[in-house]
PDB file of C-alpha atoms in Angstrom:
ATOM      1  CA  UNK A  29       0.000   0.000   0.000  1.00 81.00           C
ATOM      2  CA  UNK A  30       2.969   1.960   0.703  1.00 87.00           C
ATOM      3  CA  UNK A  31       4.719   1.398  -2.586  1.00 88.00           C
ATOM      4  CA  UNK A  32       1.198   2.090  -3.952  1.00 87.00           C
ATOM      5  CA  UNK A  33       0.397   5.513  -2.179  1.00 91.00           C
ATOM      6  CA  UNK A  34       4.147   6.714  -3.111  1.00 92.00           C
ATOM      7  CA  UNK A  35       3.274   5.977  -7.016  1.00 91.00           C
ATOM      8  CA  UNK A  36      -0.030   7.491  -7.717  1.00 92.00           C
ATOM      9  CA  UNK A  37       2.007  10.544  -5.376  1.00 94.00           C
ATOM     10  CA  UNK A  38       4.632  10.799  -8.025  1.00 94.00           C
ATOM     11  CA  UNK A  39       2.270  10.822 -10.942  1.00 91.00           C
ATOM     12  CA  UNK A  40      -0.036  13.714  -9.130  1.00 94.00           C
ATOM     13  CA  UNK A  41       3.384  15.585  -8.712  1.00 94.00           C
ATOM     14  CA  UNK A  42       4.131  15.385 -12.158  1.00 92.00           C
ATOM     15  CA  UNK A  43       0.629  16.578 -12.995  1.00 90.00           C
ATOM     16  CA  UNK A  44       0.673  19.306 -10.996  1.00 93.00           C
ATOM     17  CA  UNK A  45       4.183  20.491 -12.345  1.00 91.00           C
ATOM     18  CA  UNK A  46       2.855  20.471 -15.633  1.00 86.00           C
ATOM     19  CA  UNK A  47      -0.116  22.230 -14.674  1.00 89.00           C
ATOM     20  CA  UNK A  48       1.888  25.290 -13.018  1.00 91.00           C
ATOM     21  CA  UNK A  49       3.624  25.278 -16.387  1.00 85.00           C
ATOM     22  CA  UNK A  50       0.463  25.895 -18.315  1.00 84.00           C
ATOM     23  CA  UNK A  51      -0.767  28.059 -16.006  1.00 89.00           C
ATOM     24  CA  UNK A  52       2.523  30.258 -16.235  1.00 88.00           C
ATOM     25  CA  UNK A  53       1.810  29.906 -20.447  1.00 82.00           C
ATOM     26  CA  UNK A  54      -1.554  31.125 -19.954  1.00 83.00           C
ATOM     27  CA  UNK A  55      -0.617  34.423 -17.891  1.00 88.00           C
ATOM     28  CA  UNK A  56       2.039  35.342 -20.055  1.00 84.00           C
ATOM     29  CA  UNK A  57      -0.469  35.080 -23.032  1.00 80.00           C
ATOM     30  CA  UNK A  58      -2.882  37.516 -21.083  1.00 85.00           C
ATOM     31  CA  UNK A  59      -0.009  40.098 -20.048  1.00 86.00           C
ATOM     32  CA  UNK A  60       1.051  40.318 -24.240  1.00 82.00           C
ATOM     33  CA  UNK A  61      -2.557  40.534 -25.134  1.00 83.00           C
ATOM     34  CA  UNK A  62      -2.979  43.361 -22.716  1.00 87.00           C
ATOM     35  CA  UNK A  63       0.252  44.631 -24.300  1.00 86.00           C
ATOM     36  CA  UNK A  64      -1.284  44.494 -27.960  1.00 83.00           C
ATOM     37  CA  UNK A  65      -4.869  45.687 -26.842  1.00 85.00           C
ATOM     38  CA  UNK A  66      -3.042  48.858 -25.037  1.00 88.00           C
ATOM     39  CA  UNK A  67      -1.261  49.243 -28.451  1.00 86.00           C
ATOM     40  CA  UNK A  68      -4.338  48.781 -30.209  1.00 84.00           C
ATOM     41  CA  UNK A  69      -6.491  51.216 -27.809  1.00 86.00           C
ATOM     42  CA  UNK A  70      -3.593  54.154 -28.420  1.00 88.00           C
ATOM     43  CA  UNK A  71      -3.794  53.479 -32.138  1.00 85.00           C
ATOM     44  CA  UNK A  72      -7.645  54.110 -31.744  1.00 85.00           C
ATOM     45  CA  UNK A  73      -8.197  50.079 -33.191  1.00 81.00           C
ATOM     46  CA  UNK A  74      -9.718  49.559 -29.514  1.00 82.00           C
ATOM     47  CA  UNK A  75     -11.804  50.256 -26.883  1.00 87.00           C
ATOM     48  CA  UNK A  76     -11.398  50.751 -23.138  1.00 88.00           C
ATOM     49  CA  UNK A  77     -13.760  47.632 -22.711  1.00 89.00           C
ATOM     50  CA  UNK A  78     -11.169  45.442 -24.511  1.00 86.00           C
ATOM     51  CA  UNK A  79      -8.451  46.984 -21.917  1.00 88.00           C
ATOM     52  CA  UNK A  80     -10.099  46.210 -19.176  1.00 91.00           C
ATOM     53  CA  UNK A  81     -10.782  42.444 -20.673  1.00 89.00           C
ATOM     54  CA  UNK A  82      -7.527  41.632 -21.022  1.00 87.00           C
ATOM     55  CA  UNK A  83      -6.813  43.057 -17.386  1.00 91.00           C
ATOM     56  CA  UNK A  84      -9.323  40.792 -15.728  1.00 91.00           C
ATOM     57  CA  UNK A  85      -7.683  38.015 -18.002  1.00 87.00           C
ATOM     58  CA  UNK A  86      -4.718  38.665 -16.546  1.00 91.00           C
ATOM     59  CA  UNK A  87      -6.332  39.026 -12.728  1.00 94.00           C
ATOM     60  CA  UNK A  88      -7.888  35.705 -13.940  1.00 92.00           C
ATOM     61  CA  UNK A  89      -4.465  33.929 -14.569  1.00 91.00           C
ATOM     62  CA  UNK A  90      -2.506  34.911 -11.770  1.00 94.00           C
ATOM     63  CA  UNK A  91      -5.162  33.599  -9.680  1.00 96.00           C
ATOM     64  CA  UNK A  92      -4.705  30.217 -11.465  1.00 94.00           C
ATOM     65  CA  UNK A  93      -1.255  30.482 -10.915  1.00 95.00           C
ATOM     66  CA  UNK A  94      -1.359  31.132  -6.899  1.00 97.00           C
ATOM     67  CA  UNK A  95      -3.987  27.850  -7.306  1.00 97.00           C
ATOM     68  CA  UNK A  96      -1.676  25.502  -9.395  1.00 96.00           C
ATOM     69  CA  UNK A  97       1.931  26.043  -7.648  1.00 96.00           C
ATOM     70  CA  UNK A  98       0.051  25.642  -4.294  1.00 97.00           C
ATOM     71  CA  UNK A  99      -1.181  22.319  -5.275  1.00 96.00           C
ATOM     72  CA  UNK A 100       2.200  21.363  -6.736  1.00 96.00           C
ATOM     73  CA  UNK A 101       3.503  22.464  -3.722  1.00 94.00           C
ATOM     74  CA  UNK A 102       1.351  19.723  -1.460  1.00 96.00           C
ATOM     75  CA  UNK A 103       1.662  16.701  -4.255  1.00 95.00           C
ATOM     76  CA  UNK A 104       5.406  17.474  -3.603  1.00 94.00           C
ATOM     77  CA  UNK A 105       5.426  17.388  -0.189  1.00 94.00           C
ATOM     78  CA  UNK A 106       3.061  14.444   0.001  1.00 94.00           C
ATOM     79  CA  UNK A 107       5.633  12.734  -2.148  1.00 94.00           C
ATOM     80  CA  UNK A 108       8.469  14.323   0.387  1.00 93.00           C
ATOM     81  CA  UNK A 109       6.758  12.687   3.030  1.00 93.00           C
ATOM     82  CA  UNK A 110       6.113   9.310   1.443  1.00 93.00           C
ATOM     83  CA  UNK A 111       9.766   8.792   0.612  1.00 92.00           C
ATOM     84  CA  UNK A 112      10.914  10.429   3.670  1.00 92.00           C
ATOM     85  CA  UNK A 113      12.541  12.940   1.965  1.00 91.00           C
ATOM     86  CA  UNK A 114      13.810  16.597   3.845  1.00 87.00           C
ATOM     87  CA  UNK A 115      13.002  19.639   2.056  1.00 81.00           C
ATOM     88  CA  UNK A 116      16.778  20.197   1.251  1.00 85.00           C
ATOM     89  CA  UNK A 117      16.744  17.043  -1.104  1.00 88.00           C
ATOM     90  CA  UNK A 118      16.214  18.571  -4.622  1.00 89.00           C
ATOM     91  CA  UNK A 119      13.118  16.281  -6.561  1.00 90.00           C
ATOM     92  CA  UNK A 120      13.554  16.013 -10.495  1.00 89.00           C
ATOM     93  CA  UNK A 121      11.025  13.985 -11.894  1.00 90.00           C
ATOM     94  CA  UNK A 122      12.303  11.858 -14.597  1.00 87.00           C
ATOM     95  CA  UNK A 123       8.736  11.625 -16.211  1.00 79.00           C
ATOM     96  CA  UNK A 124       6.754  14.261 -18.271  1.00 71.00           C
ATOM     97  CA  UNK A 125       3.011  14.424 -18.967  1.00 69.00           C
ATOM     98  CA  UNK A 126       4.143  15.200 -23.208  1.00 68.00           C
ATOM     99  CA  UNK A 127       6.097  12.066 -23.361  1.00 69.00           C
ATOM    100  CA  UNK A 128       4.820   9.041 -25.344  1.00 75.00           C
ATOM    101  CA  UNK A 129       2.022   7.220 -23.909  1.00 76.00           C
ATOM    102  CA  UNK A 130       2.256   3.914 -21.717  1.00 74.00           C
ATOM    103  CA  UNK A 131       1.634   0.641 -23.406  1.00 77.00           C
ATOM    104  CA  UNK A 132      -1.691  -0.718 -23.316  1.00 76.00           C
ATOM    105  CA  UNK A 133      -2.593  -2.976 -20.204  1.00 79.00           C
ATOM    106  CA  UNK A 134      -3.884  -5.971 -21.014  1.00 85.00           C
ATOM    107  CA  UNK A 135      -7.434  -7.418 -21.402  1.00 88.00           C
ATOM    108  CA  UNK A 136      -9.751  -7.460 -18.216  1.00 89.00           C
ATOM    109  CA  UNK A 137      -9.602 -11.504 -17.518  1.00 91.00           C
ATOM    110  CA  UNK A 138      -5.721 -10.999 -17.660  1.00 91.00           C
ATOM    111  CA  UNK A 139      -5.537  -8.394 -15.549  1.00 92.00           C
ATOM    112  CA  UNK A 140      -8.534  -9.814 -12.929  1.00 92.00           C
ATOM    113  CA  UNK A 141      -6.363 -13.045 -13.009  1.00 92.00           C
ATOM    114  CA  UNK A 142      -2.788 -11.084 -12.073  1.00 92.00           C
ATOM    115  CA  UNK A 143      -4.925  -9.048  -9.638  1.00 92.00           C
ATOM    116  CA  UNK A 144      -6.591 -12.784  -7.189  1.00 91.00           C
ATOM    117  CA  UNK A 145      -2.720 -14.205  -7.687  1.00 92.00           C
ATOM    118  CA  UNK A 146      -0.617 -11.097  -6.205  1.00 90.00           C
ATOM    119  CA  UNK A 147      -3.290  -9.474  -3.827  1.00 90.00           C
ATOM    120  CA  UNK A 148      -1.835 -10.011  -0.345  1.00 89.00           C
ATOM    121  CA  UNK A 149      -5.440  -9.444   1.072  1.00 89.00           C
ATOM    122  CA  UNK A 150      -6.587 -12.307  -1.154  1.00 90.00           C
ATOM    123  CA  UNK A 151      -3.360 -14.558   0.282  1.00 91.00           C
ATOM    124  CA  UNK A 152      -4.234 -13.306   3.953  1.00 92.00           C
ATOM    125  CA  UNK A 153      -7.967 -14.185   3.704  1.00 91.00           C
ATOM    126  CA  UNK A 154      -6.658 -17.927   2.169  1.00 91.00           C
ATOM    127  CA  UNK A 155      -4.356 -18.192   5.223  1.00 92.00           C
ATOM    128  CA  UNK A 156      -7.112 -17.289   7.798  1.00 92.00           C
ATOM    129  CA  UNK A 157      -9.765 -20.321   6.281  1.00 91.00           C
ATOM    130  CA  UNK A 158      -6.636 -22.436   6.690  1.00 92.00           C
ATOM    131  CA  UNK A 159      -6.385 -21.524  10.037  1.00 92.00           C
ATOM    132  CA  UNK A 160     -10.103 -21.823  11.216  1.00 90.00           C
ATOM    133  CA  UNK A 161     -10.128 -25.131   9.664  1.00 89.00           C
ATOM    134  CA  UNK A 162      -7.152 -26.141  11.670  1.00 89.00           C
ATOM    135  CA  UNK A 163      -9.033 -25.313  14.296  1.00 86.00           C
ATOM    136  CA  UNK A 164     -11.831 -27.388  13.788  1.00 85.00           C
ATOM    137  CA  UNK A 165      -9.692 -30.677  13.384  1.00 85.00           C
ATOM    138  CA  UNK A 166      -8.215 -29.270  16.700  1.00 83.00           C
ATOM    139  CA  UNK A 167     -11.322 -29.468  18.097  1.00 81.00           C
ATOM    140  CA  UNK A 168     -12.858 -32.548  16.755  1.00 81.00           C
ATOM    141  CA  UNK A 169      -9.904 -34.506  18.259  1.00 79.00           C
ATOM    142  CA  UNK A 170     -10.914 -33.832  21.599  1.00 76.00           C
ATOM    143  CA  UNK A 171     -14.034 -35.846  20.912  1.00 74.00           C
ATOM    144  CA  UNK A 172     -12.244 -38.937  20.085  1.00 79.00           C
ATOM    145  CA  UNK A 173      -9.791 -41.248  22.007  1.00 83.00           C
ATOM    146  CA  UNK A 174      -6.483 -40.794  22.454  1.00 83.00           C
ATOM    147  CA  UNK A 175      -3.101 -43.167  22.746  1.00 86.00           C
ATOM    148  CA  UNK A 176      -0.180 -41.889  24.135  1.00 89.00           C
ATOM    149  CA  UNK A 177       3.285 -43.633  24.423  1.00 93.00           C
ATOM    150  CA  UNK A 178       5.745 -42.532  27.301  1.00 92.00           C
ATOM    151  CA  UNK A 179       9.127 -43.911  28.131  1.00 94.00           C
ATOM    152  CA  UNK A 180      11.754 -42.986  30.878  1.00 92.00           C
ATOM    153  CA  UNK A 181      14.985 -43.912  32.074  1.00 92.00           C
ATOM    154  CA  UNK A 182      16.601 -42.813  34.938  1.00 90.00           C
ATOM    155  CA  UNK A 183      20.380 -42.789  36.477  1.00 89.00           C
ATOM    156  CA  UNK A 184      20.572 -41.495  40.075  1.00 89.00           C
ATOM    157  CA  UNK A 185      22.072 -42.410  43.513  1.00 85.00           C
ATOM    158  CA  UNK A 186      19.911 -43.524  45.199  1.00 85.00           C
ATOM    159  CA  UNK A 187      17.796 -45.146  42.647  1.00 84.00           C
ATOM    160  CA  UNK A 188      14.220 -45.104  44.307  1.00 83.00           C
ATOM    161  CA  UNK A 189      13.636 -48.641  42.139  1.00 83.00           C
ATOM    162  CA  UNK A 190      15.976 -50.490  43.828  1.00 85.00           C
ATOM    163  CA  UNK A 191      15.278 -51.796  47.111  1.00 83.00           C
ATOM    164  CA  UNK A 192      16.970 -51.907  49.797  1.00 83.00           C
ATOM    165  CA  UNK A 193      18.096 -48.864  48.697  1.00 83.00           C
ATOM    166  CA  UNK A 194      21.844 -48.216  49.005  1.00 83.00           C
ATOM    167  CA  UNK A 195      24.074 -45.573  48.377  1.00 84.00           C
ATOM    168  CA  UNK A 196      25.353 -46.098  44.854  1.00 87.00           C
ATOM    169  CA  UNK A 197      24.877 -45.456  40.953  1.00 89.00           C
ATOM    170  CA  UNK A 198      22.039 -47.640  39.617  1.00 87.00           C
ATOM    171  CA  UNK A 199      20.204 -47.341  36.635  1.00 90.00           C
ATOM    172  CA  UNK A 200      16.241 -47.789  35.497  1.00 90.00           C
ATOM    173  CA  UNK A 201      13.838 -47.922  32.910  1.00 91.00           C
ATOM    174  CA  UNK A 202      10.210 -48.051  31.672  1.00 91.00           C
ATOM    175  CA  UNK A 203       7.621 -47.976  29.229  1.00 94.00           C
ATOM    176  CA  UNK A 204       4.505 -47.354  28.709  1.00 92.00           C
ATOM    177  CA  UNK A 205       0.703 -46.165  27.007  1.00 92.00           C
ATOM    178  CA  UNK A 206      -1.680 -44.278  28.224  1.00 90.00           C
ATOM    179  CA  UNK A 207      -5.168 -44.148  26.712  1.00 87.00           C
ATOM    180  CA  UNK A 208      -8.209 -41.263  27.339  1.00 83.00           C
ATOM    181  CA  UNK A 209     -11.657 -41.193  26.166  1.00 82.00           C
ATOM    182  CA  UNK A 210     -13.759 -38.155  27.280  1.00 78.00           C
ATOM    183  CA  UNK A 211     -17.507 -39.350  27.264  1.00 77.00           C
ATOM    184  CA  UNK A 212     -18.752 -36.461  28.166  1.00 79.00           C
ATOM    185  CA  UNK A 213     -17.637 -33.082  27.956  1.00 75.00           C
ATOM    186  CA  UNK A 214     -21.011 -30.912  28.073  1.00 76.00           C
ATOM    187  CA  UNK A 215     -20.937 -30.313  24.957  1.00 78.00           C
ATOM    188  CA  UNK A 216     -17.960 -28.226  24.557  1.00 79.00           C
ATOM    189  CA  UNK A 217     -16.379 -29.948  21.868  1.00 78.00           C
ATOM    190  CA  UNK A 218     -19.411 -30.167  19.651  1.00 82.00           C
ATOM    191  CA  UNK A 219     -19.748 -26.441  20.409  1.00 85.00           C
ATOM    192  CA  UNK A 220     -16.353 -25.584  19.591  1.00 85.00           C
ATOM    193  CA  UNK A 221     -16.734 -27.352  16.438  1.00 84.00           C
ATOM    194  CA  UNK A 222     -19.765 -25.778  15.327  1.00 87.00           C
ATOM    195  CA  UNK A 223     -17.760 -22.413  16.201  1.00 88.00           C
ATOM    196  CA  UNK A 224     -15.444 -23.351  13.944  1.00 87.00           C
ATOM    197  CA  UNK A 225     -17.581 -24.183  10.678  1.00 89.00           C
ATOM    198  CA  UNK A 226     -19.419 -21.031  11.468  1.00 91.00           C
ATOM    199  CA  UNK A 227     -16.518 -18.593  11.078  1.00 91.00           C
ATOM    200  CA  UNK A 228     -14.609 -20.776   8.346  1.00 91.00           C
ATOM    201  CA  UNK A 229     -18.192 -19.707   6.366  1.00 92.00           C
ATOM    202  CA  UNK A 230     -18.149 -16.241   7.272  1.00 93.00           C
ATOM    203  CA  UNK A 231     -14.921 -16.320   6.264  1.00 92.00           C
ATOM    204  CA  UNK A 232     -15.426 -17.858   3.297  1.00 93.00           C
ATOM    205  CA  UNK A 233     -17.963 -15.308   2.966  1.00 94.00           C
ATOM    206  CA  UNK A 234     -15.494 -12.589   3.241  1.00 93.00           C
ATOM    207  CA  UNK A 235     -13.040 -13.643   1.268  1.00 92.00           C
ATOM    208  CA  UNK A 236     -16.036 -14.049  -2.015  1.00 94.00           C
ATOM    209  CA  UNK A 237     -16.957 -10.846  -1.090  1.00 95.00           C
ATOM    210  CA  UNK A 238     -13.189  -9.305  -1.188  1.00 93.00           C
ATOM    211  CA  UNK A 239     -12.942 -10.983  -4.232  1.00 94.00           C
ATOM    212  CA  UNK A 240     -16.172  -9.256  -6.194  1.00 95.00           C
ATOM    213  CA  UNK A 241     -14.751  -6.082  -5.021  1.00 94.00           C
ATOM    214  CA  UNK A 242     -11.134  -7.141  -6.598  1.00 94.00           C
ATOM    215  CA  UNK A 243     -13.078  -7.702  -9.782  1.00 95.00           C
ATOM    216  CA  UNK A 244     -14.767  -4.955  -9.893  1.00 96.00           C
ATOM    217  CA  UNK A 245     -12.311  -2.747  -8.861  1.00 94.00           C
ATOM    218  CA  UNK A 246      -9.494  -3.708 -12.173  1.00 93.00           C
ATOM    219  CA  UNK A 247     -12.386  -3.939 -14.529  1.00 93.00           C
ATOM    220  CA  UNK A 248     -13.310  -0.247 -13.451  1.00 94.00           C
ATOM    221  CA  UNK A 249      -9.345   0.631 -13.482  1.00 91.00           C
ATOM    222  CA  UNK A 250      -8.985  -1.119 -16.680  1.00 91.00           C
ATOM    223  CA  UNK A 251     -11.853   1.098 -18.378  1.00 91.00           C
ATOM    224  CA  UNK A 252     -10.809   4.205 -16.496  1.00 91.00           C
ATOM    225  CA  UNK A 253      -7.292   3.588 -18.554  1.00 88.00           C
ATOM    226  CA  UNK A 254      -9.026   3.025 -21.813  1.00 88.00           C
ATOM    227  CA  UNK A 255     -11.054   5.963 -21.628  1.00 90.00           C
ATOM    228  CA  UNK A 256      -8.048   7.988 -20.546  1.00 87.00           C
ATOM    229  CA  UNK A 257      -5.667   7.313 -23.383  1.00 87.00           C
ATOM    230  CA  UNK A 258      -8.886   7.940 -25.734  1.00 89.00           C
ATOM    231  CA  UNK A 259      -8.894  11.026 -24.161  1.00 90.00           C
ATOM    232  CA  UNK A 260      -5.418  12.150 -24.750  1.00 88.00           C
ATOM    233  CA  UNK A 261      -6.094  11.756 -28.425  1.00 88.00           C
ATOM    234  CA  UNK A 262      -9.444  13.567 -28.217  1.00 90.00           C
ATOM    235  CA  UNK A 263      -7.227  16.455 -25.995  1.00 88.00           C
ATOM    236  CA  UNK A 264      -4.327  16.750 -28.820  1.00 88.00           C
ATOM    237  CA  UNK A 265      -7.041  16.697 -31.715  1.00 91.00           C
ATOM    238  CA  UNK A 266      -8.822  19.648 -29.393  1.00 90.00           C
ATOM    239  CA  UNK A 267      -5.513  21.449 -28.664  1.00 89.00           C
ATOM    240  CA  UNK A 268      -4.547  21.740 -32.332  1.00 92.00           C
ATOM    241  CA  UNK A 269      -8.307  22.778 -33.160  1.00 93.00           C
ATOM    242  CA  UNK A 270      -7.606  25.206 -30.536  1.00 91.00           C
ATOM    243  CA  UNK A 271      -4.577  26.697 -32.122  1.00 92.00           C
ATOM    244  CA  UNK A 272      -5.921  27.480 -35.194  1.00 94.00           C
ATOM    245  CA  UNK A 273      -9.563  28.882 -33.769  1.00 92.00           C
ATOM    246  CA  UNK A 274      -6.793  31.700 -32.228  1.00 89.00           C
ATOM    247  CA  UNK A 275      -5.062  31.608 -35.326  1.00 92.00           C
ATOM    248  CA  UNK A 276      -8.627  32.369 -37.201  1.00 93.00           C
ATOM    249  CA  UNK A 277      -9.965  34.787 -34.548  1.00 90.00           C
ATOM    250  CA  UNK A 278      -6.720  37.433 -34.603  1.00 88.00           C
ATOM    251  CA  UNK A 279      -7.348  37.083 -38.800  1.00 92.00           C
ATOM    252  CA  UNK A 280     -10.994  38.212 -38.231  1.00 90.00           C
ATOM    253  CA  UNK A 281      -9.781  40.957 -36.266  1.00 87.00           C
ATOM    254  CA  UNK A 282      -7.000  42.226 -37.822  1.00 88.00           C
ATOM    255  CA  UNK A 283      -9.674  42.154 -40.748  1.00 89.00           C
ATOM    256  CA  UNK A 284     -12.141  43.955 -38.636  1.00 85.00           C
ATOM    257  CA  UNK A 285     -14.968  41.411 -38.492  1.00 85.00           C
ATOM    258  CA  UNK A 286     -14.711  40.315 -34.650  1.00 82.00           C
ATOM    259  CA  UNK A 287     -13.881  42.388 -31.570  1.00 76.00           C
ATOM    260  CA  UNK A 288     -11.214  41.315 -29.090  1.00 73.00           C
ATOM    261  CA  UNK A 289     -13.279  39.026 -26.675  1.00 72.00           C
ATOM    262  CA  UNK A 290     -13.285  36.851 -29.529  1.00 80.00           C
ATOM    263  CA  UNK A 291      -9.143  36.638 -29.317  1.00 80.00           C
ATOM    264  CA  UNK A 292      -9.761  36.298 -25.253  1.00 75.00           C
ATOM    265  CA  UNK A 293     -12.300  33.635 -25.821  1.00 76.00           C
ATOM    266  CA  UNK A 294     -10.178  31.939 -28.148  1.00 83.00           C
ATOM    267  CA  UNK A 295      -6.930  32.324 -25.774  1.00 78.00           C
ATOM    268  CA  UNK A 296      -8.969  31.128 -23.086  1.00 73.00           C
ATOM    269  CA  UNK A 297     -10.217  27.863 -24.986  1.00 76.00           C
ATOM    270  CA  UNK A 298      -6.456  26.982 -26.108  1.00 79.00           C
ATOM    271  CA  UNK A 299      -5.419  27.416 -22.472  1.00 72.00           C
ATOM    272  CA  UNK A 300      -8.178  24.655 -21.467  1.00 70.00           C
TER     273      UNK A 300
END
């Protein structure tokens, strides 16, 4: 769980570093569009109501900055923390959120099948059935009769076998078996043993039930990744739209046939 925890907080690091960078892209866009509408507005190509959009652009991305390099800020020192890290230890994550994309996992009964073999939870519930039912033999051999063999042999001065006793080194030896039966026991042992069934099935229970939830949980994972990567394709194919909506709305208004929100509105859709 450890080993877990410290992963997904490596990966939300990395996310967050990339998101300060696009947040720091996005307020430099809005200070050199407040540059060029100021231009514009001197040249008498603007209004003050374009000024003043760019300036709450630019209100509106340094907010977003504060937001993004605070977050970065925890995710790194949740991943300090994890790795037990001190704050003079310089971080530089080897991964980046433009780099190729992982591998596909593989299909859902693969993956289910890896998942019941590895989880220790799975392994633990195993060795607790195991246990119970160890327990239950335990108990059912108190019900039945038992043989037990003992054997001794002793070497002492006096030896207490020897009579008269004298004072000198003799020898001894013996065998034997002793048998028990318990007839009856109140019915402890038929209680214990019913004990015994009754948590190795809630156990059992338990462990069906941990399972479903296994299941379900890398069949919801698995989809969750699927939908993801599809979604990195549908983000590139809406970045590059993006680009040339900008590209389009400083032609229209360089032409004269949109006003500047329509830049802003594009900026602020590329940013996204």
């Amino acid at each position: 769980d450890m080993r877990l925890d410290a992963q997904l907080a490596y990966c939300e690091a990395v996310r967050s570093a990339a998101n300060v960078a696009v947040t720091h892209a996005n307020h430099e866009s809005a200070q050199r569009l407040l540059a060029d509408t100021q231009a514009l507005l001197d040249a008498g190509m603007a209004v003050k109501a374009d000024v003043l959009a760019a300036d709450e652009r630019i209100a509106s991305a340094r907010l977003e900055v504060i937001v993004a390099e605070t977050l970065a800020g925890n995710a790194l020192a949740q991943l300090r923390s994890l790795l037990e890290l001190d704050g003079a230890t310089q971080v530089e994550f080897a991964d980046s959120l433009t780099g190729p994309l992982p591998s596909p996992a593989g299909t859902i009964e693969e993956l289910q099948g890896q998942a019941l073999a590895r989880r220790p939870e799975i392994a633990a519930s195993v060795a607790q059935i195991a246990a119970l039912r160890s327990r239950q033999e335990l108990a059912s051999a108190e019900a039945r009769p038992a043989l037990g063999a003992v054997a001794q042999w002793e070497y002492s001065r006096p030896n207490q076998r020897y009579f008269p006793q004298t004072d000198t080194w003799n020898d001894s030896w013996s065998v034997g078996l002793l048998g028990s039966w318990t007839l009856f026991d109140g019915g402890k042992a038929r209680a214990d043993i019913a004990t015994s069934e009754f948590a190795q099935r809630a156990a059992a229970l338990e462990r069906d039930e941990l399972t479903r939830r296994i299941l379900l949980e890398v069949e919801t994972g698995r989809r969750n990744l699927a939908s993801a990567r599809a979604a990195v394709v549908a983000a590139d194919a809406a970045h590059a739209a993006g680009v040339e909506r900008e590209k389009a709305a400083r032609e229209r208004y360089a032409a004269g046939l949109a006003p500047m929100v329509e830049i802003l509105d594009a900026q602020a859709q590329l940013a996204s």
